XYZ file of C-alpha atoms in Angstrom:
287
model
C -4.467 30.538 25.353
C -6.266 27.819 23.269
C -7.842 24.569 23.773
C -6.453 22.328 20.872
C -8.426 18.992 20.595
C -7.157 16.277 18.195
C -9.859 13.448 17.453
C -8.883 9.645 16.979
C -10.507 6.881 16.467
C -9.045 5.482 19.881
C -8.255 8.493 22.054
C -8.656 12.163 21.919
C -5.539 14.213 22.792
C -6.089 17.909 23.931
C -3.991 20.646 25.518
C -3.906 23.949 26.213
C -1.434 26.221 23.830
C 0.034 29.473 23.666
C -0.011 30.971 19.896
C 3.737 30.364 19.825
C 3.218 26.487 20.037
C 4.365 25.924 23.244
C 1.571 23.691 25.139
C 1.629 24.729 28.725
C -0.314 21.422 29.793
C -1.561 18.087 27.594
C -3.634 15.260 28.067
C -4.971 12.023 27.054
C -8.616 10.456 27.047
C -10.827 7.164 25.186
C -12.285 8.739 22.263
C -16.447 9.813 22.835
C -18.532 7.207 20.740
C -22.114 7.847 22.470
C -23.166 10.837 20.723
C -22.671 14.855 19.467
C -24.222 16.294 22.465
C -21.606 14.700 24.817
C -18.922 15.220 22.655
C -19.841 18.908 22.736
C -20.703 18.839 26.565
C -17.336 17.446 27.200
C -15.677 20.267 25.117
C -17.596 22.449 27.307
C -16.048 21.316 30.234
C -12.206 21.886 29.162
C -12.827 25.188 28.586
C -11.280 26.951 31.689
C -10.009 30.368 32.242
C -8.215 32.169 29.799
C -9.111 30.194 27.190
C -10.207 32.324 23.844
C -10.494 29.684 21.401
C -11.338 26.048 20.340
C -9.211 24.377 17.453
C -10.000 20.908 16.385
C -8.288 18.383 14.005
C -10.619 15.331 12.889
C -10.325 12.440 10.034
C -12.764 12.880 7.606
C -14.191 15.151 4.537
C -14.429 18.677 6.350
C -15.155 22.094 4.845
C -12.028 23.821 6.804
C -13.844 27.496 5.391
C -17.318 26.680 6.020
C -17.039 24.472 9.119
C -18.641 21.395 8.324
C -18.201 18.472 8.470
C -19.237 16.129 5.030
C -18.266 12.752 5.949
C -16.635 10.806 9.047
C -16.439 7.269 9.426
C -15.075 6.734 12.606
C -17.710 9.050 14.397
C -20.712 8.816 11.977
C -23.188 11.029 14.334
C -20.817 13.942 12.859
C -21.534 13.032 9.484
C -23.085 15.980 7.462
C -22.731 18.044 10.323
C -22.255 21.924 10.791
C -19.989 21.418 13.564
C -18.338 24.953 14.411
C -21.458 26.686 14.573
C -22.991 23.979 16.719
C -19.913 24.401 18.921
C -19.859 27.400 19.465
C -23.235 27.431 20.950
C -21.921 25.536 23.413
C -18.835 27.347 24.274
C -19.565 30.889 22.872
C -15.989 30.773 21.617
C -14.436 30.698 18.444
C -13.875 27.530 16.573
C -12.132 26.422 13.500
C -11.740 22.984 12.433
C -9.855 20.605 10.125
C -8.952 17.061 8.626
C -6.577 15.212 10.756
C -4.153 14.542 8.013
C -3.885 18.305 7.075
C -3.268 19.190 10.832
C -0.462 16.799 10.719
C 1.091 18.677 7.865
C 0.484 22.025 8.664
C 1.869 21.240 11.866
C 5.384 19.798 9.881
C 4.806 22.859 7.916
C 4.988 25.057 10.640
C 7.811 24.192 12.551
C 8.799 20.842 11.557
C 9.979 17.833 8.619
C 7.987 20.098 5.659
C 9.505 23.321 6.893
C 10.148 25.098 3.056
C 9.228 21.696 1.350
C 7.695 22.536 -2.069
C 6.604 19.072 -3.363
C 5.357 16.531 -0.062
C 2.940 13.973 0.812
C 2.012 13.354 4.271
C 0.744 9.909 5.332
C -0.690 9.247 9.113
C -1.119 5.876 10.200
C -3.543 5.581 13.415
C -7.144 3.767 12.515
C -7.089 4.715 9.103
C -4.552 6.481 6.892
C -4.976 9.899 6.044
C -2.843 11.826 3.425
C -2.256 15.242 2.376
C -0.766 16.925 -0.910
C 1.698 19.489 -0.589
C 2.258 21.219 -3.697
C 4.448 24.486 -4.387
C 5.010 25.007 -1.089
C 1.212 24.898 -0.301
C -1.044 22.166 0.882
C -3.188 21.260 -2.410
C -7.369 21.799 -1.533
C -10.053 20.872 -3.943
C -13.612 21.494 -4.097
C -14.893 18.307 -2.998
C -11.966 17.862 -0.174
C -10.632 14.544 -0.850
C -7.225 15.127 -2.754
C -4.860 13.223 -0.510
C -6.770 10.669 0.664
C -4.777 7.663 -0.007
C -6.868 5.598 2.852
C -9.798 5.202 0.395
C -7.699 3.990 -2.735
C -9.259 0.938 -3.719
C -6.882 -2.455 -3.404
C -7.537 -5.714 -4.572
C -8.695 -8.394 -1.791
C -9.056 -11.880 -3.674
C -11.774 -11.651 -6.325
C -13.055 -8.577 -3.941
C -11.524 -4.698 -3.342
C -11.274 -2.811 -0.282
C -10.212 0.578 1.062
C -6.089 1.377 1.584
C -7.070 2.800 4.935
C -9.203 -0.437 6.229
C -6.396 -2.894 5.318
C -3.448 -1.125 6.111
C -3.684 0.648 8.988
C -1.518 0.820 11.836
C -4.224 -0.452 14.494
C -4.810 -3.675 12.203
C -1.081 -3.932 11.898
C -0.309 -4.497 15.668
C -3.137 -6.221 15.911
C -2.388 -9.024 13.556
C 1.548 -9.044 15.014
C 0.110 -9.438 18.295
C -1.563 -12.450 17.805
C 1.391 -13.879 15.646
C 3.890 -12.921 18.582
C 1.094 -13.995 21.100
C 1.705 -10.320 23.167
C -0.727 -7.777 23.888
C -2.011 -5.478 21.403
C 0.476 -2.713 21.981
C 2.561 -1.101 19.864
C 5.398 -0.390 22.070
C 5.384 -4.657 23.196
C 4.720 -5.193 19.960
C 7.722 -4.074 18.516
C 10.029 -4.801 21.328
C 9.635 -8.828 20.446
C 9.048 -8.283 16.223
C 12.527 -9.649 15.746
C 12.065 -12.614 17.532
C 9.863 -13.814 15.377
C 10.517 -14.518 11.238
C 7.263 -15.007 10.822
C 6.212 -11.607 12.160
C 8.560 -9.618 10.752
C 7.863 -11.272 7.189
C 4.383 -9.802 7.919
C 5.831 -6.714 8.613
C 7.843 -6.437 5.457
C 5.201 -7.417 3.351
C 3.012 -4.262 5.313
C 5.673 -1.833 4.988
C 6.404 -3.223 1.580
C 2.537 -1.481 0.074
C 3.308 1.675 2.066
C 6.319 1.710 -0.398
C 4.661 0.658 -2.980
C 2.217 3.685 -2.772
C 5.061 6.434 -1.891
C 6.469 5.121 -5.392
C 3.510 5.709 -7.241
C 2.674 9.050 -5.307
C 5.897 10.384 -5.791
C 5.406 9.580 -10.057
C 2.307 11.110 -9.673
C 3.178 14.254 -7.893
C 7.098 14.681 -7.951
C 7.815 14.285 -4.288
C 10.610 16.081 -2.523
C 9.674 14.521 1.056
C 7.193 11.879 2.631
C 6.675 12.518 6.291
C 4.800 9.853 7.628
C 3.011 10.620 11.264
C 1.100 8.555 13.644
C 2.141 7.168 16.572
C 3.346 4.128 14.805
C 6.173 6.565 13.289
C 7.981 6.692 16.546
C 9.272 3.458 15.971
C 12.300 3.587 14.287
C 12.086 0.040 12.772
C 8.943 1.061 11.063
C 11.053 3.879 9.053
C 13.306 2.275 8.592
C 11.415 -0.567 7.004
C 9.200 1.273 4.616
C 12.913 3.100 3.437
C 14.279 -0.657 2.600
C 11.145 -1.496 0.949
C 11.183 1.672 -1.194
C 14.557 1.311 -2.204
C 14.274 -2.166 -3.340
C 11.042 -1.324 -5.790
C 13.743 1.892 -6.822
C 16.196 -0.401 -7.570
C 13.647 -2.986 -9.478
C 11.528 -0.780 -11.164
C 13.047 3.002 -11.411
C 12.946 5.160 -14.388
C 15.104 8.224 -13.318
C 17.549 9.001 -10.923
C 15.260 11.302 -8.813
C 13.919 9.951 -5.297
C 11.979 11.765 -2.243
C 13.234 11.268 1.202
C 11.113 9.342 3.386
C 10.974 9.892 7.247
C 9.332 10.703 10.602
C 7.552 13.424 11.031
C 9.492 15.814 13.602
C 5.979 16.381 15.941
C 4.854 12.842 15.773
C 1.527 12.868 17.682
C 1.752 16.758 18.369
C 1.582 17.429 15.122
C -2.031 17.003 14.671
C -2.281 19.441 17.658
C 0.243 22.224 16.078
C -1.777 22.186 12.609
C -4.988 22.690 14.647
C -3.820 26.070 16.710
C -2.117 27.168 13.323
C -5.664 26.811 12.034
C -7.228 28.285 14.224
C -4.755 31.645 14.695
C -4.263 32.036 10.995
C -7.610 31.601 10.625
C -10.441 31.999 13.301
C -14.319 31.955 12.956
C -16.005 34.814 11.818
């Protein structure tokens, strides 16, 4: 059994998980902000009997090989950090780690919407946006660990730029419709009164419209077969939906061939972060 820990910006998610993939039990939690000593105290603590190994997914530039984390923003006390060894010191277990996004498609790799895929892209909306190449059947790593991430694309702002990832993220997005549709800022609320409201939903378009926008350029840089777009925002079929009306209206604008990937949920949805972690971890564990 295996203690699979996916870090957020807003909660952790963790369960316990049999190498098959089934999870016998799963839980919820607020996201630790104070410091790296109780984030690795409260690992301690989950580790109960039976279990022989710690997999994590996290957002950020991480050395999958060497354990290490380069950059986070979200939890900068991690940044530059050698986190598996200092893990392990506190559990005396082995522990693998890995970017958030690449969980999410190893995960969809593994048993879900990028099963035999050869050419994907997987986006996951949460805090930020995080993105992974897959390529030839194989997720595409380079040296320095950023290919994929479409969250720090630089986008105009006025006479000023900003990050992909800081402007259109899913948090931000209910956000702003929540105070449009005066509701609290909740995505499942949120959604339930979006079409009462034209001027919220022309705020929606105009969101899911740049997600299409950058699916069309991805796919003419990299020849996409499938986006699979995760995140707990993905469960809401409108959202799809949405971002598939806005893509095929730039298609039908702007195409220059006939070819076009399909664009959906991913099959795991929040799990899948979880999944790519244990396959991490069992197809490759600490030495």
């Amino acid at each position: 059994m295996y203690l699979i820990i996916d870090i957020g910006g807003t909660y952790i998610k963790y369960g316990y998980y049999q190498k098959s993939g089934n999870c016998i039990q799963k839980y919820q939690i607020p996201t630790i902000k104070t410091s790296k000593e109780d984030f690795y105290q409260w690992i301690q603590k989950m580790i109960i009997k039976d279990v022989e190994g710690i997999g994590i997914s996290m957002p950020g530039l991480i050395d999958s090989d060497k354990g290490y984390i380069h950059a986070i923003t979200l939890l900068p006390f991690f940044n530059q950090t050698a986190f598996c060894k200092e893990l392990k010191a506190y559990s005396d277990l082995p522990v693998t780690i890995q970017n958030d996004a690449k969980c999410a498609t190893l995960g969809e790799m593994w048993k879900g919407s990028l099963k035999n895929v050869d050419n994907g892209f997987m986006l996951v909306l949460g805090s930020g946006i995080g993105g992974t190449c897959l390529l030839n059947g194989k997720i595409f790593e380079t040296k320095h660990h950023k290919a994929g991430e479409v969250g720090s694309f630089l986008v105009p702002q006025g006479y000023q730029f900003s990050n992909f990832g800081r402007e259109y993220n899913a948090v931000k997005l209910i956000h702003e419709l929540s105070e449009i549709l005066n509701c609290p800022d909740d995505g499942k609320i949120v959604f339930q009164h979006l079409p009462e409201s034209s001027k919220a939903m022309k705020h929606f378009q105009n969101y899911c419209q740049q997600l299409a926008m950058m699916i069309y350029n991805l796919d003419y840089l990299l020849d996409l077969d499938v986006v699979t777009i995760g995140g707990g925002i993905s469960q809401q079929p409108l959202f799809i939906q949405t971002i598939q009306e806005q893509f095929h209206i730039l298609r039908e604008r702007y195409k220059e061939d006939n070819h076009e990937p399909v664009i959906k949920a991913c099959q795991y949805q929040n799990e899948a972060n979880l999944l790519g972690a244990l396959y991490t971890h069992i197809t490759k564990k600490e030495d």
